[in-house]
Coordinates of C-alpha atoms in Angstrom, one line a residue:
M11 CA -85.6 49.4 -37.1
A12 CA -87.8 46.3 -36.6
L13 CA -89.9 45.1 -39.6
P14 CA -93.6 44.4 -39.3
A15 CA -94.6 40.8 -38.8
C16 CA -96.3 40.6 -42.3
A17 CA -93.1 41.9 -44.0
A18 CA -91.0 39.4 -42.1
R19 CA -93.2 36.5 -43.2
A20 CA -93.0 37.7 -46.8
L21 CA -89.3 37.9 -46.8
G22 CA -88.9 34.5 -45.2
P23 CA -86.3 33.4 -42.7
P24 CA -83.2 35.5 -42.3
L25 CA -80.2 34.6 -44.3
Q26 CA -77.5 32.7 -42.2
P27 CA -73.9 33.3 -42.9
E28 CA -72.1 30.5 -44.7
R29 CA -70.5 28.2 -42.2
R30 CA -67.2 27.0 -43.6
A31 CA -65.3 24.1 -42.2
P32 CA -62.8 25.1 -39.6
A33 CA -59.2 25.5 -40.7
R34 CA -57.7 22.0 -40.7
T35 CA -54.5 21.3 -38.9
T36 CA -52.2 18.4 -39.6
C37 CA -53.3 15.0 -38.5
P38 CA -52.1 11.4 -39.1
R39 CA -52.8 9.8 -42.4
R40 CA -54.9 7.1 -40.9
H41 CA -57.4 9.6 -39.5
S42 CA -57.6 11.2 -43.0
R43 CA -58.4 7.9 -44.4
V44 CA -61.2 7.3 -41.8
E45 CA -62.7 10.7 -42.7
A46 CA -62.6 9.9 -46.4
E47 CA -64.3 6.6 -45.9
L48 CA -67.0 8.1 -43.8
A49 CA -67.6 10.9 -46.3
A50 CA -67.7 8.4 -49.3
S51 CA -70.3 6.3 -47.5
R52 CA -72.9 9.2 -47.7
P53 CA -74.6 9.9 -51.0
G54 CA -73.7 13.2 -52.7
S55 CA -70.6 13.7 -50.7
V56 CA -67.5 15.3 -52.0
A57 CA -64.6 13.0 -50.8
A58 CA -62.2 13.4 -53.7
S59 CA -60.4 16.2 -52.0
V60 CA -59.9 14.0 -48.9
L61 CA -58.8 10.8 -50.8
A62 CA -56.4 12.8 -52.9
G63 CA -53.7 12.6 -50.3
P64 CA -52.7 13.7 -46.8
P65 CA -53.8 17.2 -45.7
R66 CA -51.6 20.1 -46.3
G67 CA -48.6 20.5 -44.1
V68 CA -48.3 16.8 -43.2
S69 CA -45.0 15.2 -44.1
R70 CA -45.2 11.9 -46.0
G71 CA -42.7 10.1 -43.9
F72 CA -39.3 10.5 -42.2
N73 CA -37.5 10.8 -45.6
S74 CA -39.9 13.3 -47.1
Q75 CA -39.1 16.9 -47.9
P76 CA -39.1 19.5 -45.1
L77 CA -42.4 20.9 -44.0
L78 CA -43.7 23.7 -46.2
D79 CA -46.7 25.9 -45.7
E80 CA -48.6 25.6 -48.9
P81 CA -51.0 28.4 -49.8
P82 CA -54.6 27.4 -49.0
K83 CA -56.6 26.3 -52.0
A84 CA -60.0 27.8 -52.8
S85 CA -62.7 25.4 -51.9
S86 CA -66.4 25.7 -52.6
S87 CA -69.0 26.0 -49.9
L88 CA -70.2 22.5 -50.8
A89 CA -66.7 21.0 -49.9
G90 CA -66.6 23.0 -46.7
A91 CA -70.0 21.8 -45.7
A92 CA -69.0 18.2 -46.5
R93 CA -65.9 18.4 -44.3
T94 CA -67.8 20.0 -41.5
S95 CA -70.5 17.3 -41.6
L96 CA -67.8 14.6 -41.7
F97 CA -65.9 15.9 -38.7
A98 CA -69.2 16.4 -36.8
L99 CA -70.1 12.7 -37.3
L100 CA -67.1 11.6 -35.1
P101 CA -67.7 11.3 -31.3
R102 CA -66.5 14.2 -29.2
S103 CA -63.7 12.1 -27.5
R104 CA -62.4 11.0 -31.0
R105 CA -62.4 14.6 -32.1
R106 CA -60.4 15.7 -29.1
R107 CA -58.0 12.8 -29.5
M108 CA -57.5 13.7 -33.2
H109 CA -56.8 17.3 -32.3
D110 CA -54.1 16.2 -29.8
L111 CA -52.5 13.8 -32.4
R112 CA -52.4 16.6 -35.0
R113 CA -50.4 18.9 -32.6
R114 CA -48.1 16.1 -31.5
W115 CA -47.4 15.1 -35.2
D116 CA -46.4 18.7 -36.0
L117 CA -44.1 18.9 -32.9
G118 CA -42.4 15.5 -33.7
S119 CA -41.8 16.5 -37.3
L120 CA -40.3 19.7 -36.2
C121 CA -38.0 18.0 -33.7
R122 CA -36.9 15.5 -36.3
A123 CA -36.1 18.2 -38.8
L124 CA -34.1 20.2 -36.2
L125 CA -32.2 17.1 -35.1
T126 CA -31.4 16.1 -38.7
R127 CA -30.1 19.6 -39.5
G128 CA -28.2 19.8 -36.2
L129 CA -26.5 16.5 -36.8
A130 CA -25.6 17.5 -40.3
A131 CA -24.1 20.7 -39.1
L132 CA -22.2 18.9 -36.4
G133 CA -20.8 16.4 -38.8
H134 CA -19.8 19.2 -41.2
S135 CA -18.0 21.0 -38.4
L136 CA -16.3 17.9 -37.1
K137 CA -15.2 17.1 -40.6
H138 CA -13.5 20.5 -40.9
V139 CA -11.9 20.3 -37.4
L140 CA -10.5 16.8 -38.1
G141 CA -9.3 17.9 -41.5
A142 CA -7.5 20.8 -40.0
I143 CA -5.9 18.5 -37.4
F144 CA -4.8 16.0 -40.1
S145 CA -3.4 18.8 -42.2
K146 CA -1.3 20.1 -39.3
I147 CA 0.0 16.6 -38.6
F148 CA 0.5 15.1 -42.0
G149 CA 1.1 18.3 -43.9
P150 CA 0.5 17.9 -47.7
L151 CA -1.1 14.4 -47.3
A152 CA -4.3 15.9 -46.1
S153 CA -6.0 19.3 -46.3
V154 CA -9.4 20.8 -45.4
G155 CA -10.6 21.4 -48.9
N156 CA -9.2 18.3 -50.6
M157 CA -10.6 15.6 -48.4
D158 CA -12.0 12.9 -50.7
E159 CA -14.6 10.4 -49.9
K160 CA -12.2 7.7 -48.6
S161 CA -10.6 10.1 -46.1
N162 CA -14.1 11.1 -44.9
K163 CA -15.0 7.5 -44.3
L164 CA -11.7 6.9 -42.5
L165 CA -12.3 9.8 -40.2
L166 CA -15.9 8.7 -39.5
A167 CA -14.7 5.2 -38.7
L168 CA -12.0 6.5 -36.3
V169 CA -14.5 8.7 -34.6
M170 CA -17.1 5.9 -34.2
L171 CA -14.4 3.6 -32.9
F172 CA -13.4 6.1 -30.3
L173 CA -17.0 6.7 -29.2
F174 CA -17.6 3.0 -29.0
A175 CA -14.5 2.5 -26.8
V176 CA -15.6 5.3 -24.5
I177 CA -19.1 3.7 -24.1
V178 CA -17.6 0.3 -23.4
L179 CA -15.3 1.7 -20.8
Q180 CA -18.1 3.5 -19.1
Y181 CA -20.2 0.4 -19.1
V182 CA -17.4 -1.8 -17.7
C183 CA -16.1 0.8 -15.2
P184 CA -18.7 3.5 -14.6
G185 CA -16.8 5.4 -11.9
T186 CA -13.6 7.3 -12.2
E187 CA -11.6 5.2 -9.8
C188 CA -10.7 2.4 -12.1
Q189 CA -9.6 4.9 -14.9
L190 CA -7.3 6.5 -12.4
L191 CA -6.0 3.1 -11.3
R192 CA -5.3 2.1 -14.8
L193 CA -3.5 5.3 -15.5
Q194 CA -1.4 4.8 -12.4
A195 CA -0.7 1.3 -13.4
F196 CA 0.7 2.5 -16.8
S197 CA 2.6 5.4 -15.3
S198 CA 4.1 3.8 -12.1
P199 CA 4.8 0.3 -10.9
M200 CA 2.5 -1.3 -8.4
P201 CA 3.3 -0.2 -4.8
D202 CA 4.2 -2.7 -2.1
P203 CA 1.0 -3.6 -0.2
Y204 CA 3.1 -4.1 3.0
R205 CA 4.9 -0.8 2.8
S206 CA 5.3 1.2 6.0
E207 CA 1.8 2.3 7.2
D208 CA 3.3 5.4 8.9
E209 CA 4.6 6.7 5.5
S210 CA 8.2 6.4 6.7
S211 CA 11.1 5.6 4.5
A212 CA 11.2 2.1 3.0
R213 CA 14.8 1.5 4.2
F214 CA 15.1 0.5 7.8
V215 CA 18.4 0.9 9.7
P216 CA 18.5 -1.7 12.5
R217 CA 19.9 -0.8 15.9
Y218 CA 20.1 -4.2 17.6
N219 CA 21.9 -7.3 16.4
F220 CA 19.7 -10.4 16.4
S221 CA 20.6 -13.9 15.4
R222 CA 19.0 -15.9 12.6
G223 CA 17.0 -17.9 15.1
D224 CA 15.6 -14.7 16.6
L225 CA 14.5 -13.4 13.2
L226 CA 13.1 -16.7 11.7
R227 CA 9.8 -17.2 13.4
K228 CA 8.0 -20.2 11.8
V229 CA 5.9 -22.2 14.2
D230 CA 4.8 -25.7 13.3
F231 CA 1.3 -25.2 14.7
D232 CA -0.7 -28.3 14.6
I233 CA -4.3 -27.3 14.9
K234 CA -5.5 -30.9 14.8
G235 CA -3.2 -31.9 17.6
D236 CA -2.7 -30.4 21.1
D237 CA -1.0 -27.1 20.3
L238 CA -2.7 -24.0 21.8
I239 CA -2.4 -20.3 20.9
V240 CA -2.5 -18.0 24.0
F241 CA -3.3 -14.3 23.4
L242 CA -1.9 -11.9 26.0
H243 CA -4.2 -8.9 25.7
I244 CA -2.7 -5.6 27.0
Q245 CA -5.1 -2.8 27.5
K246 CA -5.6 -0.2 24.8
T247 CA -3.2 -1.7 22.3
G248 CA -5.8 -2.7 19.6
G249 CA -6.1 -6.2 21.1
T250 CA -9.8 -6.2 20.7
T251 CA -9.6 -5.8 17.0
F252 CA -6.9 -8.4 16.7
G253 CA -8.8 -10.8 18.9
R254 CA -11.8 -10.5 16.5
H255 CA -9.6 -11.2 13.6
L256 CA -8.5 -14.5 15.2
V257 CA -12.1 -15.8 15.6
R258 CA -13.8 -14.3 12.6
N259 CA -11.2 -13.6 9.9
I260 CA -9.0 -16.8 9.6
Q261 CA -9.4 -19.4 6.8
L262 CA -9.8 -22.7 8.7
E263 CA -11.0 -26.1 7.9
Q264 CA -13.5 -25.7 10.7
P265 CA -14.2 -22.0 11.3
C266 CA -15.1 -20.6 14.7
E267 CA -18.9 -20.5 15.4
C268 CA -19.9 -16.9 16.3
R269 CA -23.5 -16.1 17.2
V270 CA -25.1 -12.7 16.9
G271 CA -25.2 -10.8 20.1
Q272 CA -22.5 -12.9 21.8
K273 CA -18.9 -11.9 22.3
K274 CA -17.5 -15.4 22.7
C275 CA -17.1 -17.8 19.8
T276 CA -16.6 -21.6 19.7
C277 CA -13.3 -22.4 18.1
H278 CA -12.9 -26.2 18.1
R279 CA -10.3 -28.3 16.4
P280 CA -11.4 -30.3 13.3
G281 CA -13.1 -33.4 14.6
K282 CA -12.7 -32.5 18.3
R283 CA -14.6 -30.6 20.9
E284 CA -11.5 -28.8 22.2
T285 CA -10.4 -25.3 21.6
W286 CA -7.2 -24.3 19.8
L287 CA -7.3 -20.6 20.9
F288 CA -7.1 -19.2 24.4
S289 CA -8.3 -15.6 24.2
R290 CA -11.1 -13.3 25.3
F291 CA -13.3 -14.1 22.4
S292 CA -12.9 -17.9 22.6
T293 CA -12.6 -18.9 26.3
G294 CA -13.3 -15.6 28.0
W295 CA -11.3 -14.1 30.9
S296 CA -10.6 -17.6 32.3
C297 CA -7.5 -16.5 34.1
G298 CA -8.8 -13.0 35.1
L299 CA -9.5 -9.7 33.4
H300 CA -6.5 -8.8 31.2
A301 CA -4.2 -11.4 32.7
D302 CA -0.5 -10.7 32.4
W303 CA 2.4 -13.0 31.6
T304 CA 2.9 -14.2 35.2
E305 CA -0.8 -15.1 35.5
L306 CA -1.2 -16.8 32.1
T307 CA 1.9 -19.0 32.4
S308 CA 0.7 -20.5 35.7
C309 CA -3.0 -20.5 34.9
V310 CA -3.5 -21.6 31.3
P311 CA -2.2 -25.2 31.7
A312 CA -4.5 -25.8 34.7
V313 CA -7.5 -24.3 33.0
V314 CA -7.1 -26.2 29.8
D315 CA -6.4 -29.6 31.3
G316 CA -8.5 -29.2 34.4
K317 CA -7.8 -31.2 37.4
R318 CA -5.9 -33.8 35.5
D319 CA -2.6 -34.9 36.9
A320 CA 0.4 -33.2 35.5
R321 CA 1.9 -36.5 34.5
L322 CA -1.2 -37.4 32.5
R323 CA -1.5 -34.1 30.7
P324 CA -0.6 -34.2 26.9
S325 CA 2.6 -32.6 25.8
R326 CA 1.1 -29.3 24.6
N327 CA 2.9 -26.4 22.9
F328 CA 1.7 -23.1 24.3
H329 CA 2.3 -20.4 21.7
Y330 CA 2.0 -16.9 23.3
I331 CA 1.2 -13.9 21.2
T332 CA 0.5 -10.2 21.9
I333 CA 0.2 -6.7 20.5
L334 CA 2.2 -3.7 21.5
R335 CA 1.5 0.0 20.9
D336 CA 3.3 3.3 21.1
P337 CA 3.5 4.1 24.9
V338 CA 2.3 7.8 24.6
S339 CA -0.7 6.9 22.5
R340 CA -1.6 3.9 24.7
Y341 CA -1.3 6.0 27.8
L342 CA -3.6 8.7 26.5
S343 CA -6.1 6.2 25.2
E344 CA -6.2 4.5 28.7
W345 CA -6.8 7.9 30.3
R346 CA -9.7 8.7 28.0
H347 CA -11.1 5.2 28.7
V348 CA -10.9 5.7 32.5
Q349 CA -12.3 9.2 32.2
R350 CA -15.4 7.7 30.6
G351 CA -15.9 5.5 33.8
A352 CA -14.2 2.3 32.8
T353 CA -12.3 0.3 35.5
W354 CA -10.4 -3.0 35.7
K355 CA -11.4 -3.8 39.3
A356 CA -12.0 -7.4 38.2
S357 CA -8.3 -7.9 37.4
L358 CA -6.8 -10.5 39.8
H359 CA -3.1 -9.6 39.6
V360 CA -2.3 -13.0 41.0
C361 CA 1.5 -13.5 41.5
D362 CA 3.2 -16.3 43.3
G363 CA -0.2 -17.8 44.1
R364 CA -1.8 -14.8 45.8
P365 CA -3.2 -11.4 44.8
P366 CA -1.5 -8.2 46.1
T367 CA -2.6 -6.6 49.3
S368 CA -4.1 -3.1 49.6
E369 CA -0.8 -1.8 51.0
E370 CA 1.2 -3.3 48.1
L371 CA -1.2 -2.0 45.4
P372 CA -3.2 1.0 46.6
S373 CA -6.0 2.5 44.6
C374 CA -5.8 5.9 42.9
Y375 CA -9.5 6.8 43.5
T376 CA -12.0 6.4 46.4
G377 CA -15.3 6.1 44.6
D378 CA -16.7 3.4 42.3
D379 CA -14.7 4.7 39.3
W380 CA -12.4 7.4 38.2
S381 CA -14.8 9.1 35.7
G382 CA -14.1 12.7 34.8
C383 CA -10.5 12.4 35.9
P384 CA -8.3 15.2 34.4
L385 CA -5.1 14.3 32.8
K386 CA -2.9 16.0 35.5
E387 CA -4.6 13.9 38.3
F388 CA -4.2 10.8 36.2
M389 CA -0.5 11.4 35.9
D390 CA 0.0 12.5 39.5
C391 CA -1.1 9.1 41.0
P392 CA 2.1 7.2 41.9
Y393 CA 0.2 3.8 42.1
N394 CA -1.3 4.1 38.6
L395 CA -0.9 0.8 36.8
A396 CA -1.0 2.6 33.5
N397 CA 2.6 3.7 34.0
N398 CA 4.9 1.2 32.2
R399 CA 2.0 -1.2 31.8
Q400 CA 3.4 -3.1 28.9
V401 CA 6.7 -3.9 30.7
R402 CA 4.8 -5.1 33.8
M403 CA 2.4 -7.3 31.8
L404 CA 5.2 -8.9 29.7
S405 CA 7.7 -9.5 32.5
D406 CA 8.0 -12.3 35.1
L407 CA 6.9 -10.5 38.3
T408 CA 8.1 -13.4 40.5
L409 CA 11.7 -12.3 39.8
V410 CA 11.2 -9.0 41.6
G411 CA 8.9 -10.2 44.5
C412 CA 5.7 -9.5 42.7
Y413 CA 4.1 -6.2 43.9
N414 CA 6.2 -5.9 47.0
L415 CA 8.4 -2.9 46.3
S416 CA 10.6 -3.4 49.4
V417 CA 12.3 -6.6 48.0
M418 CA 15.0 -4.8 46.0
P419 CA 15.9 -1.2 45.1
E420 CA 13.8 0.6 42.5
K421 CA 16.6 0.9 39.9
Q422 CA 17.5 -2.7 40.1
R423 CA 13.8 -3.7 40.0
N424 CA 13.3 -1.7 36.8
K425 CA 16.3 -3.2 35.1
V426 CA 15.2 -6.8 35.9
L427 CA 11.6 -6.1 34.7
L428 CA 12.8 -4.6 31.4
E429 CA 15.2 -7.4 30.7
S430 CA 12.6 -10.0 31.5
A431 CA 10.0 -8.3 29.3
K432 CA 12.5 -8.2 26.4
S433 CA 13.4 -11.8 26.8
N434 CA 9.8 -13.0 26.9
L435 CA 8.9 -10.8 23.9
K436 CA 11.8 -12.1 21.8
H437 CA 10.9 -15.8 22.6
M438 CA 7.2 -15.4 22.0
A439 CA 5.8 -17.1 19.0
F440 CA 4.6 -13.8 17.6
F441 CA 3.9 -10.2 18.5
G442 CA 2.6 -7.4 16.4
L443 CA 2.5 -3.6 16.5
T444 CA -0.6 -1.5 16.3
E445 CA 1.1 1.1 14.1
F446 CA 1.8 -1.6 11.4
Q447 CA -1.4 -3.5 10.8
R448 CA -0.5 -5.0 7.4
K449 CA 3.0 -6.1 8.5
T450 CA 1.4 -7.6 11.6
Q451 CA -0.9 -9.6 9.4
Y452 CA 1.9 -10.7 7.1
L453 CA 4.1 -11.9 10.0
F454 CA 1.3 -13.8 11.6
E455 CA 0.4 -15.6 8.4
K456 CA 4.1 -16.6 7.8
T457 CA 4.6 -17.6 11.4
F458 CA 1.6 -19.9 11.8
N459 CA 0.9 -20.7 8.2
M460 CA -2.6 -19.5 8.6
N461 CA -4.2 -16.9 6.2
F462 CA -6.7 -14.2 7.0
I463 CA -9.7 -13.7 4.8
S464 CA -9.7 -9.9 4.5
P465 CA -6.7 -7.6 5.0
F466 CA -6.2 -5.6 8.2
T467 CA -7.1 -1.9 8.2
Q468 CA -4.8 0.8 9.5
Y469 CA -6.8 3.4 11.6
N470 CA -4.7 6.5 12.1
T471 CA -7.5 8.4 13.7
T472 CA -8.1 7.3 17.3
R473 CA -9.3 8.8 20.6
A474 CA -5.7 9.2 21.6
S475 CA -4.9 11.1 18.4
S476 CA -7.7 13.6 19.1
V477 CA -6.1 14.6 22.4
E478 CA -4.0 17.8 22.0
I479 CA -1.0 18.0 24.3
N480 CA 1.9 20.3 24.5
E481 CA 5.6 19.3 24.4
E482 CA 5.9 19.5 28.2
I483 CA 3.0 17.0 28.9
Q484 CA 4.4 14.7 26.2
K485 CA 7.8 14.6 27.9
R486 CA 6.2 13.9 31.2
I487 CA 4.2 11.0 29.8
E488 CA 7.4 9.6 28.3
G489 CA 9.1 10.0 31.6
L490 CA 6.3 8.1 33.4
N491 CA 6.6 5.3 30.8
F492 CA 10.4 5.3 30.3
L493 CA 10.5 1.5 30.5
D494 CA 7.7 1.1 28.0
M495 CA 9.5 3.6 25.7
E496 CA 12.7 1.4 25.7
L497 CA 10.7 -1.8 25.3
Y498 CA 8.8 -0.4 22.4
S499 CA 12.0 0.8 20.6
Y500 CA 13.4 -2.7 21.1
A501 CA 10.2 -4.4 19.9
K502 CA 9.9 -2.1 16.8
D503 CA 13.5 -2.9 15.8
L504 CA 12.9 -6.6 16.2
F505 CA 9.6 -6.5 14.4
L506 CA 10.9 -4.6 11.3
Q507 CA 14.0 -6.9 11.1
R508 CA 11.8 -9.9 11.2
Y509 CA 9.6 -8.5 8.5
Q510 CA 12.6 -7.7 6.2
F511 CA 14.1 -11.1 6.8
M512 CA 10.8 -12.9 6.0
R513 CA 10.4 -10.8 2.8
Q514 CA 13.9 -11.6 1.6
K515 CA 13.4 -15.3 2.4
E516 CA 10.2 -15.2 0.4
H517 CA 11.9 -13.6 -2.6
Q518 CA 14.8 -16.1 -2.5
E519 CA 12.4 -19.0 -2.4
A520 CA 10.5 -17.6 -5.4
R521 CA 13.7 -17.1 -7.3
Q522 CA 14.8 -20.7 -6.5
K523 CA 11.5 -22.0 -7.6
R524 CA 11.8 -20.2 -11.0
Q525 CA 15.3 -21.6 -11.5
E526 CA 14.1 -25.1 -10.8
Q527 CA 11.2 -24.7 -13.3
R528 CA 13.6 -23.5 -16.0
K529 CA 16.0 -26.4 -15.3
F530 CA 13.1 -28.8 -15.5
L531 CA 11.9 -27.4 -18.8
K532 CA 15.5 -27.5 -20.2
G533 CA 15.8 -31.1 -19.2
R534 CA 12.5 -31.9 -20.9
F535 CA 13.7 -30.2 -24.1
L536 CA 16.9 -32.1 -24.1
Q537 CA 15.2 -35.3 -23.5
T538 CA 12.8 -34.8 -26.5
H539 CA 15.6 -33.6 -28.7
F540 CA 17.9 -36.6 -28.1
Q541 CA 15.0 -39.0 -28.2
S542 CA 14.0 -37.8 -31.7
Q543 CA 17.7 -37.9 -32.7
G544 CA 18.0 -41.5 -31.4
Q545 CA 15.0 -42.6 -33.3
S546 CA 16.3 -41.2 -36.6
Q547 CA 19.7 -43.0 -36.1
N548 CA 18.1 -46.4 -35.3
P549 CA 15.1 -46.8 -37.6
S550 CA 15.4 -50.6 -37.8
Q551 CA 14.9 -51.2 -34.1
N552 CA 11.8 -53.1 -33.1
P553 CA 9.7 -50.7 -31.0
S554 CA 7.5 -53.5 -29.7
Q555 CA 10.1 -54.7 -27.2
N556 CA 10.1 -52.2 -24.3
P557 CA 9.9 -49.0 -26.4
N558 CA 10.1 -46.7 -23.4
L559 CA 13.2 -48.5 -22.0
N560 CA 15.0 -48.6 -25.3
A561 CA 14.2 -44.9 -26.0
N562 CA 15.5 -43.9 -22.6
Q563 CA 18.6 -45.9 -23.0
N564 CA 19.3 -44.5 -26.4
V565 CA 18.7 -41.0 -25.2
T566 CA 21.1 -41.5 -22.2
Q567 CA 23.8 -43.1 -24.3
N568 CA 23.7 -40.5 -27.0
L569 CA 23.7 -37.7 -24.5
I570 CA 26.6 -39.2 -22.6
Q571 CA 28.6 -39.9 -25.8
N572 CA 28.1 -36.4 -27.1
L573 CA 28.9 -34.7 -23.9
T574 CA 31.9 -37.0 -23.2
Q575 CA 33.2 -36.4 -26.7
H576 CA 32.7 -32.7 -26.3
S577 CA 34.5 -32.6 -23.0
S578 CA 37.4 -34.8 -24.3
Q579 CA 37.9 -32.4 -27.2
N580 CA 37.8 -29.4 -24.9
S581 CA 40.2 -31.1 -22.5
S582 CA 42.7 -32.0 -25.2
H583 CA 42.5 -28.6 -26.7
K584 CA 43.0 -27.0 -23.3
E585 CA 45.9 -29.4 -22.4
N586 CA 47.7 -28.2 -25.5
R587 CA 47.0 -24.7 -24.6
E588 CA 48.2 -25.3 -21.0
S589 CA 51.5 -26.8 -22.3
Q590 CA 52.1 -23.8 -24.3
K591 CA 51.1 -21.2 -21.7
Q592 CA 51.9 -23.2 -18.5
S593 CA 49.6 -21.0 -16.4
A594 CA 48.0 -22.1 -13.1
G595 CA 44.9 -20.1 -13.7
Q596 CA 44.1 -22.2 -16.8
E597 CA 44.2 -25.4 -14.8
Q598 CA 41.6 -24.1 -12.4
S599 CA 39.3 -23.1 -15.3
D600 CA 39.7 -26.6 -16.8
G601 CA 38.8 -28.3 -13.5
N602 CA 35.7 -26.1 -13.2
T603 CA 34.8 -26.9 -16.8
S604 CA 35.1 -30.7 -16.3
N605 CA 33.2 -30.5 -13.1
G606 CA 30.5 -28.5 -14.7
T607 CA 30.3 -31.1 -17.5
N608 CA 29.9 -33.9 -15.0
D609 CA 27.3 -32.0 -13.0
Y610 CA 25.4 -31.3 -16.2
I611 CA 25.4 -35.0 -17.1
G612 CA 24.3 -35.8 -13.6
S613 CA 21.4 -33.3 -13.9
V614 CA 20.3 -34.8 -17.2
E615 CA 20.4 -38.3 -15.7
K616 CA 18.3 -37.0 -12.8
W617 CA 15.7 -35.5 -15.0
R618 CA 15.6 -38.6 -17.2

């Protein structure tokens, strides 16, 4: 019920409920100090409760006791009003920031407390686990319940050392590859980097007998002189990759200059404007597209020396090199290449001064190219130059009348071509195999004494390997390339024998070098030993008069005297033993001993 107006004026304004200060949350100590200073600056304020310490619930530091919820103390209405007026004096943004700081302070304290208790529990569990392990290993020396303070410190030190080693290892080698490599290095010896790329057995059983001259291929290539390397590039044998290695991957005094976007590079001799390499990527197809042995041997001297008279040409050494490939893989790769529309119409096929006629070398297709050709049609063409291409390009075609098939019977022609290709391949300065890239690199480096910058890469996945053929088609391809099959078997045997011979020669030279070093160190040791002995025997000698000469003479004389005396004693003792035993075998051993003594004296004289 509403009161009359006169009654309301008599009673005065209505009583307002007492407004207490809002419940305080935790806040940083510096904010409590700001509040206390502001409250103390006003007369009649009650700031003792604020200056007494941090508000309830706030920890006094990281090393203080855990957070406890203290019971709220009774405060008077005057203290509540003072705190309310003090908090109201602050700006609104400051009040909001203080509220956020209070919540963060509580969360951080809680996290620190949980982390501390968690670490303590983890350390306690680790202590018991390690104690159990030590008790199992050492028996009565350690137990879970009787671990004293020293054992605890030792375990902690070991654990910290292990963690530090793990951190350092992860920093030095973040991946897992080097850890596996180190484990393999400890578990097994380092593999041979030149092992067989086709994962065949390391032992090779030769089929052909070659002389030492055929196996030892070491060319005295003078890059500063007039020598020339001629690369015979057979189609689809990996010659493009090897040709790029020759112009971009060899350590030279004057490297080849290769510009971006250009296939040809400038490979000049040091100090001359003359090339040392005749290949696709240095001189281009100067003798025709994929020129064969017959074309190169008659064309290269004329191209290099120009129109100069033959009597005025320098005495050059032409070092021919090439790359061979498995005939089946090469044939399939050429078929895929032709199927994509590639042709070699620009090839000249010059033999005996003229190119072949259309009757001597008919074409297998009528259009501009043979794109989309199926494999059966590719194999059915009798004039396909892909058949036995490697034998044809490595043989001397002038021996069989070039491309005229009516000069001699087919059987005799094939035999002459095969023998000519084998002879030319054997007398080449170098040849490599596509299936053995690392061995090819090794033999080239040993033959020409030229090192590559980066190692060759073996690509086992090619376009030819993606073609799936049955056994019948494979046998037909082998039949169409029967000359190439025999040439490749011969070349592979010769290649692997050369590789084994060069490796054995390298090991022998390294062993001989180590023996010479040991002999040299032994001679130096003997020289210093007898020199010190001679100085001790002749202390009154004047060192100012040729000290080096006198020292060397003393060393030599003492050494010869000692060895001669020792040999004479041995000889007299052995003569007596010979007279008693009278055996011919003892005479032979005495002669060997005396000869060994004389050789030893001579070696010491040499090292002196």
